[in-house]
Amino acid sequence: MAASVFEQALARVQTALLAATPADDRVDRARDDAYADDELPALNIRRQDTGADAIGNGGERHILAFTLECNVQGGETEADALHMDAHDVLLADPQLATAGRGLRCTGTEIQTAVADFPSARLTARYQIQLFVRPGNLTRAVT
């Protein structure tokens, strides 16, 4: 069975980010386990809700929401720097731009901790529009 346009877009987000930021190959999808200090920096992509609107009889516009968790040793400044690196990669990716339209960051949230070492996680919320033909959620219309 083919993957949905939602999963295709998130797979592209992950592929674009692999080895393109200081997180290197530590780019996960929906990781629930905490990161150890030797696993930082790391990125974690999580699918959020979707919504849809009909465009006449011939198309649908779906909004895919996802979060990008930027996990670092250090504090807010280091987490923000990793986010900006990842943000630039995503906005510059031509395949992601073809798969959907209007990728944008809709907000961020920061969490910091000081245990054995200071760490921070900046969670950036994103949205992207995906266009499909009615009834076919496996192929984006570009």
PDB file of C-alpha atoms in Angstrom:
ATOM      1  CA  MET A   1       0.000   0.000   0.000  1.00  0.00           C
ATOM      2  CA  ALA A   2       1.269   3.450  -0.893  1.00  0.00           C
ATOM      3  CA  ALA A   3       2.047   5.989   1.810  1.00  0.00           C
ATOM      4  CA  SER A   4      -0.237   8.991   2.250  1.00  0.00           C
ATOM      5  CA  VAL A   5       0.861  12.426   1.080  1.00  0.00           C
ATOM      6  CA  PHE A   6       1.227  13.264   4.777  1.00  0.00           C
ATOM      7  CA  GLU A   7       3.757  10.505   5.394  1.00  0.00           C
ATOM      8  CA  GLN A   8       5.502  11.267   2.101  1.00  0.00           C
ATOM      9  CA  ALA A   9       5.959  14.894   3.153  1.00  0.00           C
ATOM     10  CA  LEU A  10       7.253  13.940   6.607  1.00  0.00           C
ATOM     11  CA  ALA A  11       9.641  11.408   5.092  1.00  0.00           C
ATOM     12  CA  ARG A  12      10.982  14.205   2.888  1.00  0.00           C
ATOM     13  CA  VAL A  13      11.392  16.468   5.929  1.00  0.00           C
ATOM     14  CA  GLN A  14      13.462  13.751   7.592  1.00  0.00           C
ATOM     15  CA  THR A  15      15.536  13.050   4.483  1.00  0.00           C
ATOM     16  CA  ALA A  16      16.231  16.750   3.919  1.00  0.00           C
ATOM     17  CA  LEU A  17      17.441  17.181   7.491  1.00  0.00           C
ATOM     18  CA  LEU A  18      19.697  14.101   7.602  1.00  0.00           C
ATOM     19  CA  ALA A  19      23.336  15.225   7.734  1.00  0.00           C
ATOM     20  CA  ALA A  20      22.312  18.813   6.882  1.00  0.00           C
ATOM     21  CA  THR A  21      22.487  20.312  10.395  1.00  0.00           C
ATOM     22  CA  PRO A  22      24.708  19.859  13.464  1.00  0.00           C
ATOM     23  CA  ALA A  23      22.329  17.017  14.436  1.00  0.00           C
ATOM     24  CA  ASP A  24      23.926  15.058  11.556  1.00  0.00           C
ATOM     25  CA  ASP A  25      22.178  11.651  11.304  1.00  0.00           C
ATOM     26  CA  ARG A  26      20.274  12.021  14.591  1.00  0.00           C
ATOM     27  CA  VAL A  27      16.959  12.891  12.932  1.00  0.00           C
ATOM     28  CA  ASP A  28      14.122  10.762  14.295  1.00  0.00           C
ATOM     29  CA  ARG A  29      10.426  10.314  13.588  1.00  0.00           C
ATOM     30  CA  ALA A  30       8.120  10.205  16.626  1.00  0.00           C
ATOM     31  CA  ARG A  31      10.810   9.181  19.092  1.00  0.00           C
ATOM     32  CA  ASP A  32       9.389   8.869  22.596  1.00  0.00           C
ATOM     33  CA  ASP A  33      12.597   8.053  24.485  1.00  0.00           C
ATOM     34  CA  ALA A  34      14.617  10.864  26.001  1.00  0.00           C
ATOM     35  CA  TYR A  35      17.957  11.658  24.399  1.00  0.00           C
ATOM     36  CA  ALA A  36      21.141  10.849  26.288  1.00  0.00           C
ATOM     37  CA  ASP A  37      23.820  13.522  26.505  1.00  0.00           C
ATOM     38  CA  ASP A  38      25.963  11.711  23.921  1.00  0.00           C
ATOM     39  CA  GLU A  39      23.030  11.750  21.430  1.00  0.00           C
ATOM     40  CA  LEU A  40      22.758  15.530  21.265  1.00  0.00           C
ATOM     41  CA  PRO A  41      22.132  17.559  19.239  1.00  0.00           C
ATOM     42  CA  ALA A  42      19.162  15.705  17.766  1.00  0.00           C
ATOM     43  CA  LEU A  43      15.964  16.427  15.857  1.00  0.00           C
ATOM     44  CA  ASN A  44      12.636  14.650  16.293  1.00  0.00           C
ATOM     45  CA  ILE A  45       9.754  15.045  13.817  1.00  0.00           C
ATOM     46  CA  ARG A  46       6.203  14.417  15.023  1.00  0.00           C
ATOM     47  CA  ARG A  47       3.064  14.345  12.923  1.00  0.00           C
ATOM     48  CA  GLN A  48       0.213  16.465  14.246  1.00  0.00           C
ATOM     49  CA  ASP A  49      -3.358  17.001  13.080  1.00  0.00           C
ATOM     50  CA  THR A  50      -4.470  17.488   9.497  1.00  0.00           C
ATOM     51  CA  GLY A  51      -7.411  19.408   8.072  1.00  0.00           C
ATOM     52  CA  ALA A  52      -8.980  19.569   4.620  1.00  0.00           C
ATOM     53  CA  ASP A  53     -10.963  21.909   2.381  1.00  0.00           C
ATOM     54  CA  ALA A  54     -12.644  21.093  -0.919  1.00  0.00           C
ATOM     55  CA  ILE A  55     -11.485  23.075  -3.940  1.00  0.00           C
ATOM     56  CA  GLY A  56     -14.478  22.785  -6.235  1.00  0.00           C
ATOM     57  CA  ASN A  57     -15.139  19.250  -7.473  1.00  0.00           C
ATOM     58  CA  GLY A  58     -11.621  18.555  -8.658  1.00  0.00           C
ATOM     59  CA  GLY A  59      -9.354  19.000  -5.692  1.00  0.00           C
ATOM     60  CA  GLU A  60      -8.749  19.082  -1.977  1.00  0.00           C
ATOM     61  CA  ARG A  61      -6.339  21.155   0.071  1.00  0.00           C
ATOM     62  CA  HIS A  62      -5.014  19.427   3.151  1.00  0.00           C
ATOM     63  CA  ILE A  63      -3.038  21.165   5.869  1.00  0.00           C
ATOM     64  CA  LEU A  64      -0.438  18.943   7.503  1.00  0.00           C
ATOM     65  CA  ALA A  65       0.812  20.108  10.880  1.00  0.00           C
ATOM     66  CA  PHE A  66       3.991  18.705  12.383  1.00  0.00           C
ATOM     67  CA  THR A  67       6.478  19.586  15.074  1.00  0.00           C
ATOM     68  CA  LEU A  68      10.232  19.659  14.911  1.00  0.00           C
ATOM     69  CA  GLU A  69      11.856  19.111  18.299  1.00  0.00           C
ATOM     70  CA  CYS A  70      15.359  20.577  18.463  1.00  0.00           C
ATOM     71  CA  ASN A  71      17.239  18.876  21.336  1.00  0.00           C
ATOM     72  CA  VAL A  72      20.615  20.260  22.417  1.00  0.00           C
ATOM     73  CA  GLN A  73      23.165  20.434  25.189  1.00  0.00           C
ATOM     74  CA  GLY A  74      23.132  23.979  26.444  1.00  0.00           C
ATOM     75  CA  GLY A  75      20.298  26.434  26.640  1.00  0.00           C
ATOM     76  CA  GLU A  76      17.792  28.421  24.636  1.00  0.00           C
ATOM     77  CA  THR A  77      20.369  30.022  22.369  1.00  0.00           C
ATOM     78  CA  GLU A  78      21.826  26.686  21.266  1.00  0.00           C
ATOM     79  CA  ALA A  79      18.338  25.230  20.686  1.00  0.00           C
ATOM     80  CA  ASP A  80      17.374  28.277  18.634  1.00  0.00           C
ATOM     81  CA  ALA A  81      20.530  27.965  16.521  1.00  0.00           C
ATOM     82  CA  LEU A  82      19.721  24.318  15.698  1.00  0.00           C
ATOM     83  CA  HIS A  83      16.165  25.310  14.823  1.00  0.00           C
ATOM     84  CA  MET A  84      17.369  28.027  12.450  1.00  0.00           C
ATOM     85  CA  ASP A  85      19.738  25.573  10.753  1.00  0.00           C
ATOM     86  CA  ALA A  86      16.883  23.085  10.267  1.00  0.00           C
ATOM     87  CA  HIS A  87      14.444  25.824   9.213  1.00  0.00           C
ATOM     88  CA  ASP A  88      16.800  27.038   6.487  1.00  0.00           C
ATOM     89  CA  VAL A  89      17.245  23.474   5.182  1.00  0.00           C
ATOM     90  CA  LEU A  90      13.494  22.871   5.029  1.00  0.00           C
ATOM     91  CA  LEU A  91      12.709  26.134   3.260  1.00  0.00           C
ATOM     92  CA  ALA A  92      15.458  25.545   0.701  1.00  0.00           C
ATOM     93  CA  ASP A  93      14.522  21.930  -0.126  1.00  0.00           C
ATOM     94  CA  PRO A  94      13.189  21.786  -3.709  1.00  0.00           C
ATOM     95  CA  GLN A  95      11.518  18.377  -3.298  1.00  0.00           C
ATOM     96  CA  LEU A  96       9.589  19.530  -0.241  1.00  0.00           C
ATOM     97  CA  ALA A  97       8.535  22.673  -2.128  1.00  0.00           C
ATOM     98  CA  THR A  98       7.221  20.455  -4.934  1.00  0.00           C
ATOM     99  CA  ALA A  99       5.351  18.117  -2.587  1.00  0.00           C
ATOM    100  CA  GLY A 100       3.481  20.930  -0.845  1.00  0.00           C
ATOM    101  CA  ARG A 101       3.055  24.673  -0.642  1.00  0.00           C
ATOM    102  CA  GLY A 102       3.357  27.340   2.003  1.00  0.00           C
ATOM    103  CA  LEU A 103       5.642  25.627   4.504  1.00  0.00           C
ATOM    104  CA  ARG A 104       5.767  27.880   7.526  1.00  0.00           C
ATOM    105  CA  CYS A 105       6.698  27.875  11.177  1.00  0.00           C
ATOM    106  CA  THR A 106       3.637  28.781  13.220  1.00  0.00           C
ATOM    107  CA  GLY A 107       5.318  29.065  16.615  1.00  0.00           C
ATOM    108  CA  THR A 108       7.853  27.676  19.066  1.00  0.00           C
ATOM    109  CA  GLU A 109       8.015  26.523  22.645  1.00  0.00           C
ATOM    110  CA  ILE A 110      11.142  26.057  24.771  1.00  0.00           C
ATOM    111  CA  GLN A 111      11.910  23.705  27.649  1.00  0.00           C
ATOM    112  CA  THR A 112      15.185  23.729  29.564  1.00  0.00           C
ATOM    113  CA  ALA A 113      16.588  21.379  32.192  1.00  0.00           C
ATOM    114  CA  VAL A 114      19.641  21.275  34.388  1.00  0.00           C
ATOM    115  CA  ALA A 115      20.451  17.824  35.718  1.00  0.00           C
ATOM    116  CA  ASP A 116      23.924  16.410  35.136  1.00  0.00           C
ATOM    117  CA  PHE A 117      24.255  18.766  32.170  1.00  0.00           C
ATOM    118  CA  PRO A 118      22.189  21.683  30.881  1.00  0.00           C
ATOM    119  CA  SER A 119      19.913  20.796  27.982  1.00  0.00           C
ATOM    120  CA  ALA A 120      17.108  22.401  26.038  1.00  0.00           C
ATOM    121  CA  ARG A 121      14.364  21.346  23.667  1.00  0.00           C
ATOM    122  CA  LEU A 122      12.828  23.870  21.327  1.00  0.00           C
ATOM    123  CA  THR A 123       9.635  22.561  19.735  1.00  0.00           C
ATOM    124  CA  ALA A 124       8.812  24.355  16.493  1.00  0.00           C
ATOM    125  CA  ARG A 125       5.326  23.929  15.015  1.00  0.00           C
ATOM    126  CA  TYR A 126       5.032  23.790  11.214  1.00  0.00           C
ATOM    127  CA  GLN A 127       2.281  23.627   8.620  1.00  0.00           C
ATOM    128  CA  ILE A 128       2.377  22.751   4.943  1.00  0.00           C
ATOM    129  CA  GLN A 129      -0.436  22.638   2.378  1.00  0.00           C
ATOM    130  CA  LEU A 130      -0.823  19.469   0.319  1.00  0.00           C
ATOM    131  CA  PHE A 131      -3.102  19.341  -2.725  1.00  0.00           C
ATOM    132  CA  VAL A 132      -4.741  16.099  -3.935  1.00  0.00           C
ATOM    133  CA  ARG A 133      -7.560  14.908  -6.168  1.00  0.00           C
ATOM    134  CA  PRO A 134     -10.692  13.876  -4.237  1.00  0.00           C
ATOM    135  CA  GLY A 135     -10.350  10.351  -2.888  1.00  0.00           C
ATOM    136  CA  ASN A 136      -6.621   9.990  -3.590  1.00  0.00           C
ATOM    137  CA  LEU A 137      -4.506  10.766  -0.533  1.00  0.00           C
ATOM    138  CA  THR A 138      -1.432   9.039  -1.955  1.00  0.00           C
ATOM    139  CA  ARG A 139      -0.502  11.451  -4.743  1.00  0.00           C
ATOM    140  CA  ALA A 140       0.056  15.166  -4.414  1.00  0.00           C
ATOM    141  CA  VAL A 141      -1.065  17.454  -7.217  1.00  0.00           C
ATOM    142  CA  THR A 142       1.732  19.880  -8.013  1.00  0.00           C
TER     143      THR A 142
END
